[in-house]
Coordinates of C-alpha atoms and ligand atoms in Angstrom, one line a residue:
M1 CA 146.4 40.5 38.9
S2 CA 142.9 40.8 39.3
F3 CA 141.0 40.1 42.0
T4 CA 137.8 40.7 44.3
L5 CA 136.2 41.0 47.5
H6 CA 133.2 40.5 48.6
G7 CA 131.3 42.4 51.8
I8 CA 128.4 44.5 53.1
G9 CA 127.1 46.9 50.7
V10 CA 126.4 50.7 52.3
S11 CA 125.9 52.8 50.2
P12 CA 124.9 52.5 46.6
G13 CA 126.0 52.9 44.0
I14 CA 129.3 51.8 41.4
A15 CA 132.4 54.2 40.7
I16 CA 135.6 52.4 39.0
G17 CA 138.7 54.6 40.5
V18 CA 142.0 54.3 41.4
C19 CA 143.1 53.6 44.4
R20 CA 144.1 55.3 47.8
V21 CA 145.5 53.4 50.2
A22 CA 144.8 55.0 53.4
S23 CA 148.3 53.1 55.8
H24 CA 150.9 55.5 58.1
T25 CA 153.0 58.0 55.9
R26 CA 153.3 56.7 52.0
I27 CA 156.3 59.0 52.3
E28 CA 159.2 57.2 51.6
V29 CA 162.7 58.2 53.6
A30 CA 165.6 57.6 52.9
H31 CA 168.5 57.4 56.2
Y32 CA 172.1 59.1 56.3
V33 CA 175.0 59.9 58.4
L34 CA 175.7 63.3 59.5
S35 CA 179.0 64.3 60.3
S36 CA 179.4 66.4 63.8
Q37 CA 179.4 69.7 62.5
S38 CA 176.3 70.3 60.3
L39 CA 173.6 68.6 62.8
D40 CA 173.3 72.8 63.7
K41 CA 172.5 73.3 60.6
E42 CA 170.1 69.8 59.8
V43 CA 168.0 71.2 63.4
A44 CA 167.7 74.4 61.6
R45 CA 166.3 73.0 58.5
F46 CA 164.1 70.5 60.4
D47 CA 162.6 73.3 62.5
H48 CA 162.1 75.9 59.3
A49 CA 159.9 72.8 58.5
I50 CA 158.1 73.0 61.5
A51 CA 157.4 76.8 60.9
T52 CA 156.9 76.7 57.5
V53 CA 153.5 74.2 58.4
R54 CA 152.6 76.0 61.0
N55 CA 152.5 79.4 58.4
E56 CA 150.6 76.8 56.1
M57 CA 148.2 76.7 58.7
E58 CA 147.8 79.8 59.8
V59 CA 147.1 81.0 56.2
L60 CA 144.4 77.7 56.0
R61 CA 143.3 79.9 58.8
K62 CA 142.3 82.6 57.7
Q63 CA 140.3 80.8 54.7
I64 CA 137.8 79.6 56.2
P65 CA 134.7 81.3 55.4
V66 CA 132.4 82.5 57.5
N67 CA 129.4 79.7 57.2
A68 CA 131.5 76.6 56.9
P69 CA 131.2 74.3 59.9
A70 CA 133.1 74.7 62.5
E71 CA 134.1 71.5 63.2
L72 CA 136.9 72.6 60.4
S73 CA 138.6 75.8 62.5
A74 CA 139.0 72.7 65.7
F75 CA 140.2 70.2 63.3
L76 CA 143.3 72.9 62.6
D77 CA 143.1 72.9 66.3
M78 CA 143.9 70.2 66.5
H79 CA 147.0 69.6 64.0
Q80 CA 148.6 72.4 65.2
M81 CA 147.6 71.4 68.6
I82 CA 149.9 68.1 67.5
L83 CA 152.7 69.9 65.3
D84 CA 153.5 72.3 68.9
D85 CA 153.7 68.6 71.3
A86 CA 157.4 68.6 72.1
M87 CA 157.2 65.2 71.5
L88 CA 157.0 66.0 67.6
S89 CA 158.6 69.3 67.1
D90 CA 161.0 69.5 70.1
V91 CA 161.7 64.9 70.9
P92 CA 164.2 64.7 66.0
R93 CA 166.0 68.3 67.3
Q94 CA 167.7 65.5 70.2
L95 CA 167.9 62.5 68.0
I96 CA 169.4 64.0 65.3
H97 CA 172.1 65.0 67.6
S98 CA 171.8 61.4 69.7
Q99 CA 172.6 59.7 65.8
Q100 CA 173.6 61.9 63.3
C101 CA 171.1 61.7 60.9
N102 CA 168.9 63.5 58.9
A103 CA 165.6 65.8 60.1
E104 CA 163.3 63.5 58.1
W105 CA 164.3 60.0 59.5
A106 CA 164.5 61.4 62.8
L107 CA 160.5 63.2 62.2
A108 CA 160.2 59.7 61.2
Q109 CA 161.0 57.4 63.5
Q110 CA 159.7 59.4 65.8
M111 CA 156.4 59.0 64.6
E112 CA 156.8 55.7 64.0
H113 CA 157.4 55.6 68.6
L114 CA 154.5 57.9 68.8
L115 CA 152.0 55.0 67.2
E116 CA 152.4 52.7 68.6
Q117 CA 152.5 54.2 71.7
F118 CA 148.7 55.2 70.5
D119 CA 148.2 51.5 69.7
A120 CA 147.6 51.1 73.3
I121 CA 145.6 54.1 74.6
E122 CA 142.4 52.7 76.0
D123 CA 140.3 55.3 74.8
A124 CA 139.3 54.4 71.7
Y125 CA 138.8 58.3 70.4
L126 CA 142.0 58.9 71.4
R127 CA 143.5 55.6 70.2
E128 CA 142.0 56.7 66.7
R129 CA 144.4 60.8 66.9
K130 CA 146.7 58.2 65.6
A131 CA 145.2 59.4 61.9
D132 CA 146.1 63.1 62.7
V133 CA 148.7 62.4 64.1
V134 CA 150.3 61.4 60.7
Q135 CA 148.5 63.9 58.4
V136 CA 150.9 66.2 60.2
V137 CA 154.3 64.6 60.3
E138 CA 152.9 64.0 56.3
R139 CA 153.0 68.2 56.0
V140 CA 156.4 68.5 57.7
L141 CA 158.0 66.3 55.9
K142 CA 156.7 67.6 52.0
V143 CA 158.2 70.6 53.2
L144 CA 161.9 68.5 54.5
L145 CA 162.0 66.4 51.0
G146 CA 160.5 70.3 49.0
H147 CA 156.9 68.5 47.8
P148 CA 154.6 71.3 46.7
D149 CA 152.1 71.6 49.7
N150 CA 148.8 69.4 49.5
L151 CA 147.0 70.6 52.2
P152 CA 143.5 68.5 53.0
S153 CA 141.0 70.6 51.2
T154 CA 143.2 71.8 48.1
E155 CA 143.5 67.3 46.8
S156 CA 143.2 68.1 43.4
N157 CA 141.7 64.6 41.8
L158 CA 140.2 63.1 44.9
A159 CA 137.4 62.5 42.4
D160 CA 138.6 59.6 40.9
C161 CA 140.9 58.5 44.1
I162 CA 138.9 55.3 46.0
L163 CA 139.5 55.4 49.5
V164 CA 140.9 52.0 51.0
A165 CA 140.7 51.9 55.4
H166 CA 140.2 49.3 58.2
D167 CA 138.4 51.2 59.5
L168 CA 137.2 54.8 59.5
S169 CA 135.5 56.6 62.4
P170 CA 131.6 58.8 62.3
A171 CA 134.8 61.8 62.8
D172 CA 136.9 60.4 59.9
M173 CA 133.7 60.3 58.1
I174 CA 132.8 64.2 58.7
S175 CA 135.8 65.0 57.5
F176 CA 135.9 63.5 54.7
K177 CA 132.5 65.4 53.2
R178 CA 134.8 67.7 52.9
Q179 CA 137.3 65.3 50.6
R180 CA 135.0 64.3 47.6
Y181 CA 136.6 60.9 46.9
S182 CA 134.6 58.6 44.7
A183 CA 133.9 55.6 47.3
F184 CA 135.0 54.2 50.2
I185 CA 135.6 50.4 51.0
T186 CA 136.9 49.0 54.8
D187 CA 137.8 45.7 56.0
V188 CA 135.9 46.3 58.9
G189 CA 132.0 48.3 60.5
G190 CA 128.0 47.1 59.6
A191 CA 125.6 48.8 58.2
T192 CA 124.2 50.3 60.6
S193 CA 127.5 51.8 62.1
H194 CA 127.8 55.8 62.2
T195 CA 130.3 55.6 59.9
A196 CA 128.0 53.8 57.6
I197 CA 125.6 55.6 57.8
L198 CA 127.4 58.8 57.4
A199 CA 128.9 56.9 53.8
R200 CA 125.5 57.1 52.8
S201 CA 124.9 60.7 53.6
L202 CA 127.6 61.1 51.6
G203 CA 125.7 60.3 48.4
I204 CA 128.8 57.7 47.0
P205 CA 129.4 54.2 47.2
S206 CA 130.9 52.2 49.7
V207 CA 131.0 48.8 51.1
M208 CA 132.8 47.5 54.7
A209 CA 133.8 44.7 56.3
L210 CA 136.2 43.3 53.4
H211 CA 138.1 42.3 56.6
S212 CA 141.6 42.4 54.1
A213 CA 141.0 44.8 50.9
H214 CA 143.9 46.8 53.9
E215 CA 145.8 43.9 53.1
L216 CA 145.1 43.0 49.4
I217 CA 145.4 46.5 47.4
R218 CA 147.9 48.8 46.9
D219 CA 148.0 52.1 46.0
N220 CA 146.7 54.0 42.3
E221 CA 145.5 50.2 41.5
I222 CA 142.6 50.7 39.7
M223 CA 139.3 49.7 40.7
I224 CA 135.0 48.5 40.3
V225 CA 133.1 49.3 43.4
D226 CA 129.6 47.5 43.9
G227 CA 127.8 49.2 46.8
D228 CA 125.1 47.3 45.8
Q229 CA 126.2 44.1 45.8
G230 CA 128.9 44.8 47.8
V231 CA 130.7 43.6 45.4
V232 CA 134.8 45.2 45.1
I233 CA 136.9 44.2 42.1
V234 CA 140.6 45.1 41.9
D235 CA 142.4 45.6 38.5
P236 CA 139.3 44.3 36.9
A237 CA 139.8 43.2 33.2
D238 CA 138.5 44.3 30.4
N239 CA 134.6 43.1 29.7
E240 CA 134.6 43.8 33.5
L241 CA 135.5 47.1 33.5
E242 CA 133.2 47.3 30.5
E243 CA 130.0 46.1 32.0
Y244 CA 130.3 48.5 35.1
Q245 CA 130.6 50.5 33.3
L246 CA 127.4 50.5 31.4
R247 CA 125.9 49.6 35.2
Q248 CA 127.4 52.8 36.5
E249 CA 125.4 55.5 33.7
Q250 CA 122.2 53.8 33.8
W251 CA 122.5 54.1 37.4
L252 CA 123.1 58.2 36.9
L253 CA 120.2 58.0 34.6
E254 CA 118.6 56.4 37.0
H255 CA 119.0 59.0 40.2
Q256 CA 118.5 61.3 36.9
K257 CA 115.1 60.5 36.6
L258 CA 114.4 59.8 40.3
R259 CA 115.3 63.7 40.8
R260 CA 112.2 64.8 39.0
L261 CA 110.2 64.1 41.7
S262 CA 111.5 66.4 44.6
G263 CA 109.1 68.7 44.2
S264 CA 106.3 66.2 43.6
R265 CA 103.8 65.5 46.5
S266 CA 104.7 63.3 48.5
A267 CA 101.5 60.7 48.9
T268 CA 100.5 57.0 48.4
L269 CA 98.0 55.9 45.4
D270 CA 95.8 56.8 47.3
G271 CA 96.7 60.2 48.0
L272 CA 96.8 59.7 51.7
D273 CA 100.2 62.1 52.9
I274 CA 103.2 60.9 53.4
E275 CA 106.2 63.7 55.6
L276 CA 109.7 62.6 54.4
F277 CA 111.8 64.8 56.5
A278 CA 115.5 64.3 56.6
N279 CA 118.2 63.0 58.9
I280 CA 121.2 65.9 59.1
E281 CA 124.6 65.6 61.3
L282 CA 126.4 69.0 60.3
P283 CA 124.2 72.2 58.9
D284 CA 125.4 71.7 55.8
D285 CA 123.1 68.8 55.2
V286 CA 120.1 71.3 55.3
T287 CA 121.3 72.4 51.6
A288 CA 121.4 68.1 50.6
A289 CA 118.0 68.1 52.2
K290 CA 116.1 70.3 50.6
Q291 CA 117.4 70.0 46.8
A292 CA 115.3 66.4 47.7
G293 CA 112.4 67.6 48.7
A294 CA 112.2 66.9 52.1
T295 CA 109.6 68.7 54.0
G296 CA 111.2 68.6 57.3
I297 CA 114.1 67.8 59.8
G298 CA 113.6 64.6 61.6
L299 CA 116.5 64.2 62.9
F300 CA 120.0 66.4 63.0
R301 CA 122.7 64.0 65.3
S302 CA 123.9 67.5 67.0
E303 CA 126.5 64.7 67.8
F304 CA 128.3 65.9 65.2
L305 CA 129.3 68.8 66.5
F306 CA 131.0 67.7 69.7
M307 CA 134.0 65.2 67.2
N308 CA 137.0 66.0 65.3
R309 CA 138.3 68.7 68.2
T310 CA 139.7 68.6 71.4
D311 CA 137.4 70.7 73.4
L312 CA 133.1 71.3 73.5
P313 CA 131.2 73.9 71.7
G314 CA 129.5 76.5 73.9
E315 CA 126.4 77.9 73.4
E316 CA 126.6 80.5 71.1
E317 CA 128.4 78.1 68.0
Q318 CA 126.1 76.1 69.4
F319 CA 123.8 77.9 68.8
D320 CA 124.7 78.9 65.7
A321 CA 124.4 76.6 64.0
Y322 CA 121.1 75.2 65.3
R323 CA 119.3 78.6 63.8
A324 CA 121.4 78.1 60.5
V325 CA 119.0 75.4 60.4
A326 CA 115.9 76.4 62.2
T327 CA 116.3 80.0 59.5
E328 CA 117.5 77.3 56.4
M329 CA 113.5 76.1 57.3
L330 CA 112.0 78.1 56.5
G331 CA 109.6 76.6 59.2
Q332 CA 109.2 73.9 58.1
P333 CA 110.4 71.3 61.1
V334 CA 114.2 71.4 62.6
T335 CA 114.0 68.2 64.6
I336 CA 117.2 68.7 67.5
R337 CA 118.3 65.7 69.2
T338 CA 119.8 66.3 72.3
L339 CA 123.6 64.7 72.4
D340 CA 124.4 61.6 72.0
I341 CA 127.3 60.8 72.7
G342 CA 128.9 57.4 73.4
A343 CA 128.7 54.1 71.8
D344 CA 130.0 54.1 67.8
K345 CA 130.6 57.8 68.8
P346 CA 133.4 58.5 71.6
V347 CA 134.1 62.6 72.8
G348 CA 137.6 62.7 74.0
G349 CA 136.6 62.9 77.9
L350 CA 133.1 62.7 77.6
T351 CA 132.8 59.2 77.3
D352 CA 134.1 55.9 79.5
N353 CA 135.9 53.8 78.1
T354 CA 133.5 50.8 79.4
L355 CA 133.3 47.1 78.8
N356 CA 130.1 48.3 76.7
P357 CA 130.4 51.1 76.3
A358 CA 126.3 50.6 73.8
L359 CA 125.3 49.3 77.0
G360 CA 126.8 52.3 79.0
R361 CA 126.8 55.7 79.9
R362 CA 126.2 56.6 77.0
A363 CA 122.9 59.2 75.3
I364 CA 120.7 61.1 77.8
R365 CA 121.8 59.5 80.3
L366 CA 125.2 60.7 80.4
C367 CA 123.7 64.2 79.9
L368 CA 121.5 64.1 82.4
S369 CA 125.0 63.2 84.4
E370 CA 126.8 66.3 83.4
P371 CA 123.8 68.4 83.7
A372 CA 126.4 71.6 82.4
M373 CA 126.9 70.2 79.2
F374 CA 122.9 69.7 79.0
H375 CA 122.1 72.8 79.9
T376 CA 124.1 74.5 78.1
Q377 CA 122.7 72.7 74.6
L378 CA 119.9 73.4 76.1
R379 CA 119.9 76.6 76.2
A380 CA 121.5 76.7 72.1
I381 CA 118.4 74.5 71.3
L382 CA 115.7 76.3 72.8
R383 CA 117.7 79.5 72.1
A384 CA 117.2 78.8 68.6
S385 CA 113.4 78.0 67.9
H386 CA 112.7 81.8 67.8
Y387 CA 113.5 81.6 64.4
G388 CA 111.5 78.4 63.4
Q389 CA 109.6 75.4 64.1
V390 CA 112.6 73.5 66.1
R391 CA 111.5 70.8 68.0
I392 CA 113.8 68.6 71.0
M393 CA 114.2 65.0 70.9
I394 CA 115.8 62.5 74.3
P395 CA 118.3 60.1 73.3
M396 CA 117.9 56.6 74.0
L397 CA 114.9 57.1 77.1
C398 CA 113.7 53.8 79.3
N399 CA 112.1 54.6 82.3
L400 CA 110.1 57.6 83.2
Q401 CA 112.7 59.1 85.6
E402 CA 115.1 59.9 82.7
L403 CA 112.0 61.9 81.5
R404 CA 111.0 63.9 84.5
M405 CA 114.8 64.9 84.3
T406 CA 114.8 65.7 80.9
R407 CA 112.0 68.3 81.4
Q408 CA 113.9 69.2 85.3
A409 CA 116.8 70.5 82.9
L410 CA 114.0 72.1 80.3
M411 CA 112.1 73.8 82.7
R412 CA 116.3 75.3 84.7
A413 CA 117.5 76.2 81.1
R414 CA 113.7 77.8 80.2
A415 CA 113.7 79.8 83.5
S416 CA 117.1 81.0 82.8
L417 CA 116.7 82.4 79.1
E418 CA 113.7 84.1 80.9
A419 CA 115.4 85.6 83.7
D420 CA 118.2 87.4 80.8
G421 CA 115.6 88.2 78.9
I422 CA 116.3 85.9 76.0
P423 CA 113.4 85.1 73.5
F424 CA 112.5 81.1 73.0
D425 CA 109.0 78.7 71.1
A426 CA 106.9 78.5 74.4
Q427 CA 105.4 76.0 72.7
I428 CA 107.8 74.1 71.8
Q429 CA 107.0 70.3 71.7
L430 CA 110.2 67.6 73.2
G431 CA 110.1 63.7 71.6
G432 CA 112.0 61.1 72.6
M433 CA 113.3 58.1 70.5
I434 CA 112.6 55.1 71.3
E435 CA 115.1 52.6 70.8
V436 CA 115.4 50.9 73.7
P437 CA 112.8 47.8 73.6
A438 CA 111.5 48.7 77.1
A439 CA 111.2 51.9 76.1
A440 CA 108.6 50.8 73.0
M441 CA 107.4 47.8 75.6
M442 CA 106.1 50.6 77.2
A443 CA 105.9 53.8 74.0
H444 CA 102.1 54.3 75.3
A445 CA 103.2 56.3 78.7
F446 CA 106.2 58.1 76.8
A447 CA 103.5 58.7 74.4
E448 CA 101.1 60.5 76.8
Q449 CA 103.6 62.1 78.3
L450 CA 105.5 63.4 75.3
D451 CA 105.1 65.6 72.3
F452 CA 106.2 63.5 69.2
L453 CA 108.0 59.8 69.5
S454 CA 110.9 58.3 66.4
I455 CA 111.9 55.8 66.4
G456 CA 115.2 54.0 66.7
T457 CA 115.6 52.0 64.6
N458 CA 119.3 51.9 64.6
D459 CA 119.4 50.8 68.4
L460 CA 116.1 49.0 68.0
I461 CA 117.5 46.1 66.8
Q462 CA 121.0 46.4 68.1
Y463 CA 118.7 45.4 72.0
T464 CA 115.8 43.7 70.7
L465 CA 118.3 41.4 68.4
A466 CA 122.0 41.7 71.4
I467 CA 124.1 42.0 68.2
D468 CA 126.3 44.7 68.2
R469 CA 125.3 47.4 65.1
A470 CA 128.8 48.2 64.4
D471 CA 130.3 44.2 64.6
D472 CA 130.8 43.1 60.8
G473 CA 130.5 39.3 63.0
V474 CA 127.2 39.8 63.8
A475 CA 126.1 41.6 61.0
Y476 CA 124.2 38.4 59.2
L477 CA 122.3 38.7 62.3
Y478 CA 121.0 41.8 62.0
D479 CA 117.2 42.1 60.8
P480 CA 114.8 44.5 59.9
R481 CA 112.2 42.5 58.8
H482 CA 112.4 39.9 62.5
P483 CA 109.1 39.2 63.6
A484 CA 110.4 40.9 67.7
V485 CA 112.0 44.1 65.6
V486 CA 108.3 44.6 62.8
Q487 CA 105.6 43.5 66.3
L488 CA 107.9 46.8 68.9
I489 CA 107.5 49.1 66.3
A490 CA 103.5 47.8 65.5
Q491 CA 103.3 48.5 68.8
T492 CA 104.8 52.0 69.3
I493 CA 102.7 53.6 66.0
R494 CA 99.7 52.0 67.8
A495 CA 100.1 53.8 70.8
G496 CA 101.5 57.0 69.0
S497 CA 97.8 57.0 66.5
K498 CA 95.8 56.5 70.4
L499 CA 96.8 58.7 72.0
G500 CA 97.3 61.3 69.1
K501 CA 100.8 61.8 69.6
P502 CA 103.0 61.8 65.9
V503 CA 104.8 58.6 66.1
S504 CA 108.7 58.8 62.6
I505 CA 111.1 55.6 61.7
C506 CA 114.1 58.1 62.2
G507 CA 116.6 54.8 62.1
E508 CA 117.5 53.4 58.4
M509 CA 114.6 50.9 57.7
A510 CA 113.3 54.3 57.2
G511 CA 114.9 54.8 54.3
D512 CA 115.7 51.6 52.7
P513 CA 112.6 51.5 49.4
R514 CA 112.1 47.6 50.0
L515 CA 110.7 48.3 53.5
T516 CA 108.8 51.4 52.3
R517 CA 105.7 49.5 51.5
L518 CA 106.2 46.9 55.1
L519 CA 106.0 50.7 57.3
L520 CA 103.4 52.3 54.9
G521 CA 101.5 48.6 56.5
L522 CA 102.2 49.5 60.0
G523 CA 101.4 52.7 60.4
L524 CA 104.1 55.4 59.7
R525 CA 103.0 58.6 58.4
Y526 CA 107.0 60.2 59.4
F527 CA 109.6 59.2 57.5
S528 CA 113.1 60.4 58.3
M529 CA 116.1 59.6 56.3
Q530 CA 119.8 60.2 54.9
S531 CA 118.8 62.8 51.8
A532 CA 120.3 60.5 49.8
S533 CA 117.9 57.5 50.2
L534 CA 114.2 60.7 49.9
L535 CA 113.5 60.7 46.3
S536 CA 114.1 56.2 46.5
V537 CA 111.8 56.4 49.3
K538 CA 109.0 58.6 47.3
Q539 CA 109.1 56.7 44.5
Q540 CA 108.2 54.0 47.0
V541 CA 105.0 55.8 47.9
L542 CA 104.0 57.2 45.4
K543 CA 103.3 53.5 43.6
A544 CA 101.3 52.4 47.1
D545 CA 98.3 51.1 47.1
M546 CA 97.1 51.0 50.8
Q547 CA 94.4 49.3 50.9
K548 CA 96.6 46.0 49.9
I549 CA 99.3 46.6 51.9
A550 CA 97.4 47.0 55.2
L551 CA 96.0 43.0 54.2
L552 CA 99.7 41.5 53.5
V553 CA 101.6 43.7 56.9
Q554 CA 98.6 42.4 59.1
K555 CA 99.4 38.7 57.3
I556 CA 103.1 39.3 57.8
L557 CA 102.6 41.1 61.4
K558 CA 100.4 36.8 61.6
T559 CA 103.3 34.3 61.0
T560 CA 106.9 33.3 63.1
D561 CA 107.3 30.8 59.9
E562 CA 110.2 32.1 58.1
D563 CA 109.4 30.2 54.3
K564 CA 105.4 31.6 54.6
L565 CA 107.4 35.3 56.2
D566 CA 109.3 35.5 52.6
S567 CA 106.5 34.7 50.1
L568 CA 104.3 37.4 51.7
Y569 CA 107.7 39.6 51.2
A570 CA 107.8 38.9 48.3
R571 CA 104.0 39.3 47.4
L572 CA 104.4 42.9 49.7
N573 CA 106.7 44.2 47.3
Q574 CA 105.2 43.1 44.1
Ligands
PEP601 C1 118.6 55.1 65.4 O1 119.3 54.7 66.6 O2 118.4 54.3 65.3 C2 119.4 56.3 65.4 C3 118.5 57.3 63.8 O3 119.3 57.1 66.2 P1 121.3 56.7 65.4 O4 121.5 55.6 64.5 O5 122.0 58.3 65.6 O6 121.7 56.0 67.2
MG602 MG1 120.2 55.5 67.8

C-alpha cells in the first residue's frame, strides 16, 4: 500500500531504494526441544559459533588499513568485549541445559533479556550500545544457522538501500561513514542535531522527525526519500517513481555543474574575497573538504575521535589524527576544536546523566573539570601544530574565567612539551566559539583576548530561543532568522572587526545557501560548513552584489515585524 510521510529534510537530494528497517535481530530463530543426551553436543555447537565469530573479528582486525580511523578498531574492540562477556558467551550454555533448547533459541532469549536491561539504563550512551549487542548476536546466529558471513564492511548492495530507524546516535552515524546507504530516515531528531549534521556530511538525502516511520515501514519495500522537501513515499505508484527519477537526474546534473566551481576563486561580484572553510569530524573527511575546494578547516569536531570506543584516545593517537589533517591541508588553517562532548554527544564514562545535559557540564566546562584529559589533548594539538597551520578553538565559552583557566592549561601543556624538547608552533592561535548568548553579548571582551572568534549558530540558536536542537517537537521554533539571533550574530561580527580579529560562522547557518547573502551583509567573511554544502554557498557568493545586500541587511537589522521581514528576505534572495 502506498503512503506518504512528512518530516524535516535535513540533508538534500533524492534517493529511491529498498528499505532496510533497523530493528532487533532480523534473523528468524526457531525453537525446538532437545533430548538430554544431545545437550552437550548443542553446547559444543554454541561454543564453536562463538569461537568462529571471535576468529572472524580477528581476521577483520588484520584487514584494517593502517590509515583507517582509530574508531574502526575501537568498534571491533567493543564487539569483541560484548562477545566475550559471560552474559553472551556463557549464560546461553546454561539455558541450553536448563531449558533443553537449541543454541539459537537460547542465545536469542538471552539477547532479549539483555536488551530489556539496556532499556532501563539511565546513561544514554550505554543505552545506545544496544545496537552493538544485536549486531554481535546476529553474527553468532548466522554461524549457527549456517548463513554466510555478513560483516558490516563487506555488506554489498547498501548503495540501493535506505536505512529506516527510530533514532540514530551521532556515534551510529560515524559507523555508517563506512556503510554507504543511499539515504537515512528516522522517527526523531532536529535539523541541527549532530546526527543530522553527520547525515549532511555523508552527502546523502536524509529526513528526520517522521514519528512513526519505523513502525509503518517494512523491510524490502520500495521507497522515495526527498531530502529537500522532507517527504518520504513508501511503495510509490509508477507515475510517482517516474517523476522522482526525473528529479533525481536533475539534482545530480545540478550537482555535477556545481563541481566545476570547486577550483574557482571565492569572491563576490564586486571582488570581495570570502573564505570558505570546511567542518570535519574525522581525518578522512579532509578528502571531501579538498575536493570541494575548501581553503581551510574551520572546525574539526575532535570529540568524534572519542566515540564508538570504551577507552579514551591517548596523546599519540590524537596527535596522529591532528597531524594527518594538518599535513594534508598543506599549510592552510586547521582549526581544532577542543573536546565538545555532552548534550547530544555523550561519551561513556565522561558525561553526566543530568536532567538537562545541554545546560550541564559539557564542552569547555567538562574539559576544565578533567585536567588530565584536557592536558593530553592540548599536548597532542600543540605537537600537531609543528606540521601545519593549526589553531586551537574553545567551545561554549560563557565567561572570561573559563578563558583564563584554558590559557593556564595551555601554558602547562606548552611548558611540558618544552621540557620534553618536543617542537610546536609557539605562535599558535587561540580562538573561541561564540555559541552562548552571554558570550555574544560580550563578544568584544572575548575578541580582545583571543586571536579569532567563531560563531556556533547551532547552539547559539538553541540557547537564545530556548529550544533543544535535537527535539523535533520544538523544531518549528528553530529559526536562524529570528531577529534576536541575527542581532547577536551582527554584534559578534562587529566586535571582531573593530579589533581586527577574524570572525567566522561554523554552525549550520554557514552552509545554508538561503542565508549566504544575509551573512555577507552582516559582514561575515569566513564561512565554515560541511563540505557537501560548500559549492552551493560558493555559487551564492559568486552572485552576490555587496552594495545591494548591505542596504537590505541594514533594513533587516532594524525590522522585527514578521511580514516586513519576509518581504525583505525575499528581496535579498531575489
Ligand atoms: C554550533 O554549535 O554551531 C557548532 C558549530 O558546534 P556543534 O554543532 O558541534 O555544537
Ligand atoms: Mg556547538
